[in-house]
Amino acid sequence: MTARQRARGRPDPDALALAAELRRRIEGEVRFDAGSRALYATDASNYRQVPVGVVIPRTAEDVVETVRLCREHGAPILARGGGTSLAGQGCNVAVVIDFSKYLNRILELDPAGKRARVEPGVILDRLRGEAERHHLTFGPDPATHAWCTLGGMIGNNSCGVHSLMAGKTDENVEELEVLTYDGLRLRVGAMTEAGVEAAARRGGREGEIYGRLRELRDRYASLIRERYPRIPRRVSGYNLEQLLPEHGFHVARALVGTESTCVLVLQAVLRLVDSPRARSLAVLGFPDAFLAADHVMDVLAHEPMGLEGIDDQLVAHMKRKGLHPRNLRLLPDGGGWLLVEFGGATKAESDDRARRMISELLERGRGATARLFDDPEQERMVWEIRESGLGATARVPGQDDTWEGWEDSAVPPDRVGQYLRELRRLYDQYGYTGALYGHFGQGCIHTRINFDLATAGGIQKFRSFLDQAAELVLRHGGSLSGEHGDGQARAELLPRMFGPELVQAFREFKAIWDPAGRMNPGKVVDPYPITSNLRLGTSYAPPDLQTHFRYPEDRASFARAALRCVGVGKCRKLDSGTMCPSYMATLEERHSTRGRARLLFEMLEGEPLRRGWRDPHVREALDLCLACKACKRECPVSVDMATYKAEFLAHYYRRRLRPRSAYAMGLVYWWARLASIAPALANSVTGARGVGAVARAAAGLAPERALPRFARHTFREWFRRRGPHNDAGPRVLLWPDTFNNHFHPGTACAAVDVLEAAGYRVEIPPRPLCCGRPLYDFGMLRLARRQLRQILDVLRPQITAGVPVVGLEPSCLAVFRDELINFFPHDETARRLSRQSFLLAEFLDRHADGWQPPPLRRKAIVHGHCHQQALVGMRSDRALLERLGLDFRILDSGCCGMAGSFGFEREKYAVSMLVGERVLLPAVREAAPDTLVVADGFSCREQILQATGRRALHLAEVLRLALQRGG
């Protein structure tokens, strides 16, 4: 074992005994295995520390018992929520207690009192959604609001866009129920001086705490008043000012932002504020971000509820990554922008406030531009630009990687412009680059910088920069952290900000709550050095692996691909989009895109995961990946887990037998060709009650599933007999995929009718071909590559001639758009095929100029296939359906759950149904009988049929229905 591996942690010698006792004494889940420890070894920061183990409690009593047993064994403890901490406070050599899976209830919501009582694992947007029913909200809302937990927000003292309206998290906490390492469970909040005196007199551990807190407050009061910066965004250090008489000796608020270094939070009573009935968004453009920042105070005079800033580098990064291209077009001209939101009782009121601000700023602003948005969808798109800042500035093509480390400084709002100019000059001095964006209205600046954190010289330079950056922000009267906390990233710099006396006060405050020093040790107080425990560091040396895919977007390196995830955690969202369907079903970190990416990184580290490509923990995590490809589109850094899964499985099963389902479903192209010789016989075998059940069991398929029936005649047979009916039009090659050739030939027949009606001469490949889509799910990459090479060879004349290829099955088109280029990045024929391949809707929308299908006056619900949404999108479908005159709704249904062979496999059936039941299947059941159900994916239509009895139509069938009725 290397020194790096020793330093990064095997379990404590007592860990197995502790784990055994925990399993006997708590209802929750106890995970001290290597895979779980690797999974929680880092947060969203630059740091990595392998934990002792992981506990996922089901009840508060589980937490109490876990702490008791950890105390008996001397094990440190760390609480964790969404795992998106950026300063290293979310990882440690400790027992990690993950509150997010089970302790996530809203226990009480009191609209009259404007209060909510919650468990720490509640996702912020869930509370906000419930509160909005009463026109209330929880004010602080970081960019991770759709997946961050309130416990994590309390731990970090989170803020967000609307902290301008409601303050930081500490200002919105009324009461906490906390648990100390030595087992005291108590409720804390604001107290009168008489109440503090009475509590101290009661004696015992509780009396000791209150007495020592009062004594600490009295001894350091003058220094607290003198040294704490009076700015909106001071998050660094402990909230000792909350113990001052003028703040009501508010012990709960003093504990907010302590980053799990003092207590564990079991419950929280939170303040809710009025949510404006109407909101208006105005965007101001300036020549640069510095001039934009100069006008912050002018905007604040109009009392907006949100004031954010972004610079031209952030926008350039988004353009380079192809991120939100439609959204960016909404910005007015400029090189720096202020996003200003106003609230009001009515839309007219909020609009009027925005217009007054715009009018005044255009008069004052040097070269200012402005735009007021009235369309809620456009407003959402603009906010998406700002909320994507962290992901947009990471992994920008053609540029050095950027990292946290100075992403969170804060200054007085009236100093933002000057601070940004000097910060940019400091970047230039060190040769660093980084976009500047953030909460300009409260002086909090976010950035990611191209630090070199893998060489001794780079790390030394990084540390020198931090010293100078700290001096700069303090010279402006600011704070090292304005939102993300100190953790390990900034704690070593706290003496510069507060002086040694107040740092000693922090040490004493922690000791009052945690005299043994076992709560998240080495963070905030007596911290690890900033440059220790780096996730990279000087010993970062991943192996140079030989891979099947070429990873052109990751410099031909699987190791670099495995490093792509920056821990944003968007894959942990639950209520929109597609990523990540298995996490939505299980709430398991290892089944999130982030969890899987982290395990692949850990696999290359070699400790605690030691078996490389053969590691069972990685295989288990990847097993429930539906290969939906949604992460490639929805993940801000485009983690491509479907590809990584296929790559891993190819190596894992090298010279090994695969599961039986791999041969039954992965080789479906060959089985289908065989069955087409005698389809009736094949259907009788697979459909017969007894024989079919035996066949499904032998193939490892779920007994609840019915196998799709083979068609009496394939599409190729039908087309060969029929021939093209339009000899004069431009050529188009229709791709007869395995599913629509052998199982649903009517779909392909309908596509022929539609393309010919649009004026095209339809051709098909001269011989049977298959893109190999099912092979990827089982890592059969050598065979898949061979299939693609065959396609390139057979279709070379059509490809070279520029004949468009129209696909009907989104997963097959995805192979041409994605896997094909990953296998053959430098093959010009492959690149041409990728460029000239289209889905039917995409082709008709973009290339069938002037074609207007007859109207179809029906209602419809539309489900988009995962691969279609990931690589093509639904814009063309929407445009085509609008031209049809359909009254339709595109569902935000995510993945159907079938996902090719996934839903057919016995071990995955339950998850498949959980995924489908999230949105899609209930929506189909609720649809009226005469409402069309539209879904292009074969597996989507199969899931709908088997779960609801409804037959969904492919878009080609809908268009042909219009042609038939129009005719």
mmCIF file of N, CA, C and O in Angstrom, residues 936-966:
data_model
loop_
_atom_site.group_PDB
_atom_site.id
_atom_site.type_symbol
_atom_site.label_atom_id
_atom_site.label_comp_id
_atom_site.label_asym_id
_atom_site.label_seq_id
_atom_site.Cartn_x
_atom_site.Cartn_y
_atom_site.Cartn_z
ATOM 1 N N ASP A 936 -42.046 7.537 -28.888
ATOM 2 C CA ASP A 936 -41.263 6.998 -30.006
ATOM 3 C C ASP A 936 -40.453 5.771 -29.626
ATOM 4 O O ASP A 936 -40.134 4.952 -30.489
ATOM 5 N N GLY A 937 -40.081 5.625 -28.368
ATOM 6 C CA GLY A 937 -39.209 4.539 -27.974
ATOM 7 C C GLY A 937 -39.937 3.205 -27.884
ATOM 8 O O GLY A 937 -41.013 3.112 -27.307
ATOM 9 N N PHE A 938 -39.326 2.169 -28.442
ATOM 10 C CA PHE A 938 -39.915 0.829 -28.368
ATOM 11 C C PHE A 938 -40.102 0.408 -26.912
ATOM 12 O O PHE A 938 -41.158 -0.097 -26.522
ATOM 13 N N SER A 939 -39.080 0.599 -26.086
ATOM 14 C CA SER A 939 -39.184 0.178 -24.697
ATOM 15 C C SER A 939 -40.212 1.017 -23.951
ATOM 16 O O SER A 939 -40.918 0.512 -23.069
ATOM 17 N N CYS A 940 -40.337 2.296 -24.288
ATOM 18 C CA CYS A 940 -41.341 3.148 -23.652
ATOM 19 C C CYS A 940 -42.748 2.634 -23.965
ATOM 20 O O CYS A 940 -43.609 2.538 -23.073
ATOM 21 N N ARG A 941 -42.980 2.317 -25.228
ATOM 22 C CA ARG A 941 -44.309 1.827 -25.614
ATOM 23 C C ARG A 941 -44.590 0.483 -24.948
ATOM 24 O O ARG A 941 -45.721 0.183 -24.561
ATOM 25 N N GLU A 942 -43.542 -0.324 -24.795
ATOM 26 C CA GLU A 942 -43.718 -1.634 -24.155
ATOM 27 C C GLU A 942 -44.050 -1.466 -22.672
ATOM 28 O O GLU A 942 -44.908 -2.173 -22.137
ATOM 29 N N GLN A 943 -43.379 -0.540 -22.008
ATOM 30 C CA GLN A 943 -43.669 -0.288 -20.594
ATOM 31 C C GLN A 943 -45.101 0.202 -20.421
ATOM 32 O O GLN A 943 -45.826 -0.254 -19.529
ATOM 33 N N ILE A 944 -45.518 1.111 -21.279
ATOM 34 C CA ILE A 944 -46.881 1.640 -21.208
ATOM 35 C C ILE A 944 -47.907 0.526 -21.437
ATOM 36 O O ILE A 944 -48.895 0.399 -20.705
ATOM 37 N N LEU A 945 -47.664 -0.299 -22.443
ATOM 38 C CA LEU A 945 -48.597 -1.381 -22.758
ATOM 39 C C LEU A 945 -48.703 -2.369 -21.608
ATOM 40 O O LEU A 945 -49.814 -2.739 -21.189
ATOM 41 N N GLN A 946 -47.561 -2.786 -21.083
ATOM 42 C CA GLN A 946 -47.596 -3.836 -20.070
ATOM 43 C C GLN A 946 -48.091 -3.335 -18.716
ATOM 44 O O GLN A 946 -48.637 -4.110 -17.935
ATOM 45 N N ALA A 947 -47.907 -2.041 -18.448
ATOM 46 C CA ALA A 947 -48.304 -1.519 -17.138
ATOM 47 C C ALA A 947 -49.701 -0.911 -17.129
ATOM 48 O O ALA A 947 -50.320 -0.816 -16.066
ATOM 49 N N THR A 948 -50.198 -0.486 -18.296
ATOM 50 C CA THR A 948 -51.501 0.196 -18.318
ATOM 51 C C THR A 948 -52.500 -0.418 -19.288
ATOM 52 O O THR A 948 -53.689 -0.103 -19.232
ATOM 53 N N GLY A 949 -52.027 -1.241 -20.210
ATOM 54 C CA GLY A 949 -52.906 -1.779 -21.233
ATOM 55 C C GLY A 949 -53.150 -0.833 -22.387
ATOM 56 O O GLY A 949 -53.828 -1.204 -23.362
ATOM 57 N N ARG A 950 -52.610 0.387 -22.325
ATOM 58 C CA ARG A 950 -52.801 1.355 -23.403
ATOM 59 C C ARG A 950 -51.732 1.154 -24.474
ATOM 60 O O ARG A 950 -50.557 0.946 -24.163
ATOM 61 N N ARG A 951 -52.119 1.248 -25.736
ATOM 62 C CA ARG A 951 -51.158 1.165 -26.833
ATOM 63 C C ARG A 951 -50.722 2.565 -27.218
ATOM 64 O O ARG A 951 -51.541 3.389 -27.635
ATOM 65 N N ALA A 952 -49.461 2.841 -27.043
ATOM 66 C CA ALA A 952 -48.913 4.137 -27.425
ATOM 67 C C ALA A 952 -48.540 4.130 -28.897
ATOM 68 O O ALA A 952 -48.199 3.090 -29.467
ATOM 69 N N LEU A 953 -48.587 5.290 -29.516
ATOM 70 C CA LEU A 953 -48.280 5.440 -30.936
ATOM 71 C C LEU A 953 -46.934 6.107 -31.116
ATOM 72 O O LEU A 953 -46.552 7.004 -30.353
ATOM 73 N N HIS A 954 -46.222 5.697 -32.135
ATOM 74 C CA HIS A 954 -45.021 6.408 -32.578
ATOM 75 C C HIS A 954 -45.471 7.645 -33.343
ATOM 76 O O HIS A 954 -46.570 7.688 -33.916
ATOM 77 N N LEU A 955 -44.642 8.668 -33.347
ATOM 78 C CA LEU A 955 -44.986 9.885 -34.080
ATOM 79 C C LEU A 955 -45.305 9.581 -35.541
ATOM 80 O O LEU A 955 -46.197 10.205 -36.133
ATOM 81 N N ALA A 956 -44.613 8.609 -36.128
ATOM 82 C CA ALA A 956 -44.897 8.249 -37.521
ATOM 83 C C ALA A 956 -46.341 7.791 -37.675
ATOM 84 O O ALA A 956 -47.007 8.113 -38.674
ATOM 85 N N GLU A 957 -46.842 7.043 -36.684
ATOM 86 C CA GLU A 957 -48.224 6.559 -36.751
ATOM 87 C C GLU A 957 -49.212 7.701 -36.573
ATOM 88 O O GLU A 957 -50.292 7.713 -37.180
ATOM 89 N N VAL A 958 -48.864 8.675 -35.746
ATOM 90 C CA VAL A 958 -49.730 9.840 -35.563
ATOM 91 C C VAL A 958 -49.812 10.634 -36.861
ATOM 92 O O VAL A 958 -50.897 11.062 -37.288
ATOM 93 N N LEU A 959 -48.666 10.823 -37.505
ATOM 94 C CA LEU A 959 -48.661 11.567 -38.766
ATOM 95 C C LEU A 959 -49.429 10.823 -39.852
ATOM 96 O O LEU A 959 -50.151 11.441 -40.655
ATOM 97 N N ARG A 960 -49.270 9.516 -39.886
ATOM 98 C CA ARG A 960 -50.036 8.766 -40.894
ATOM 99 C C ARG A 960 -51.529 8.833 -40.597
ATOM 100 O O ARG A 960 -52.347 8.902 -41.529
ATOM 101 N N LEU A 961 -51.894 8.838 -39.319
ATOM 102 C CA LEU A 961 -53.300 8.995 -38.960
ATOM 103 C C LEU A 961 -53.835 10.313 -39.499
ATOM 104 O O LEU A 961 -54.960 10.378 -40.028
ATOM 105 N N ALA A 962 -53.030 11.353 -39.405
ATOM 106 C CA ALA A 962 -53.450 12.644 -39.971
ATOM 107 C C ALA A 962 -53.585 12.568 -41.485
ATOM 108 O O ALA A 962 -54.533 13.117 -42.067
ATOM 109 N N LEU A 963 -52.643 11.883 -42.146
ATOM 110 C CA LEU A 963 -52.718 11.748 -43.601
ATOM 111 C C LEU A 963 -53.969 10.993 -44.021
ATOM 112 O O LEU A 963 -54.635 11.366 -44.996
ATOM 113 N N GLN A 964 -54.274 9.937 -43.277
ATOM 114 C CA GLN A 964 -55.451 9.133 -43.618
ATOM 115 C C GLN A 964 -56.730 9.926 -43.433
ATOM 116 O O GLN A 964 -57.638 9.877 -44.260
ATOM 117 N N ARG A 965 -56.810 10.673 -42.361
ATOM 118 C CA ARG A 965 -58.023 11.457 -42.104
ATOM 119 C C ARG A 965 -58.104 12.647 -43.042
ATOM 120 O O ARG A 965 -59.181 13.054 -43.451
ATOM 121 N N GLY A 966 -56.906 13.213 -43.345
ATOM 122 C CA GLY A 966 -56.886 14.347 -44.271
ATOM 123 C C GLY A 966 -57.257 13.927 -45.676
ATOM 124 O O GLY A 966 -57.800 14.700 -46.449
#
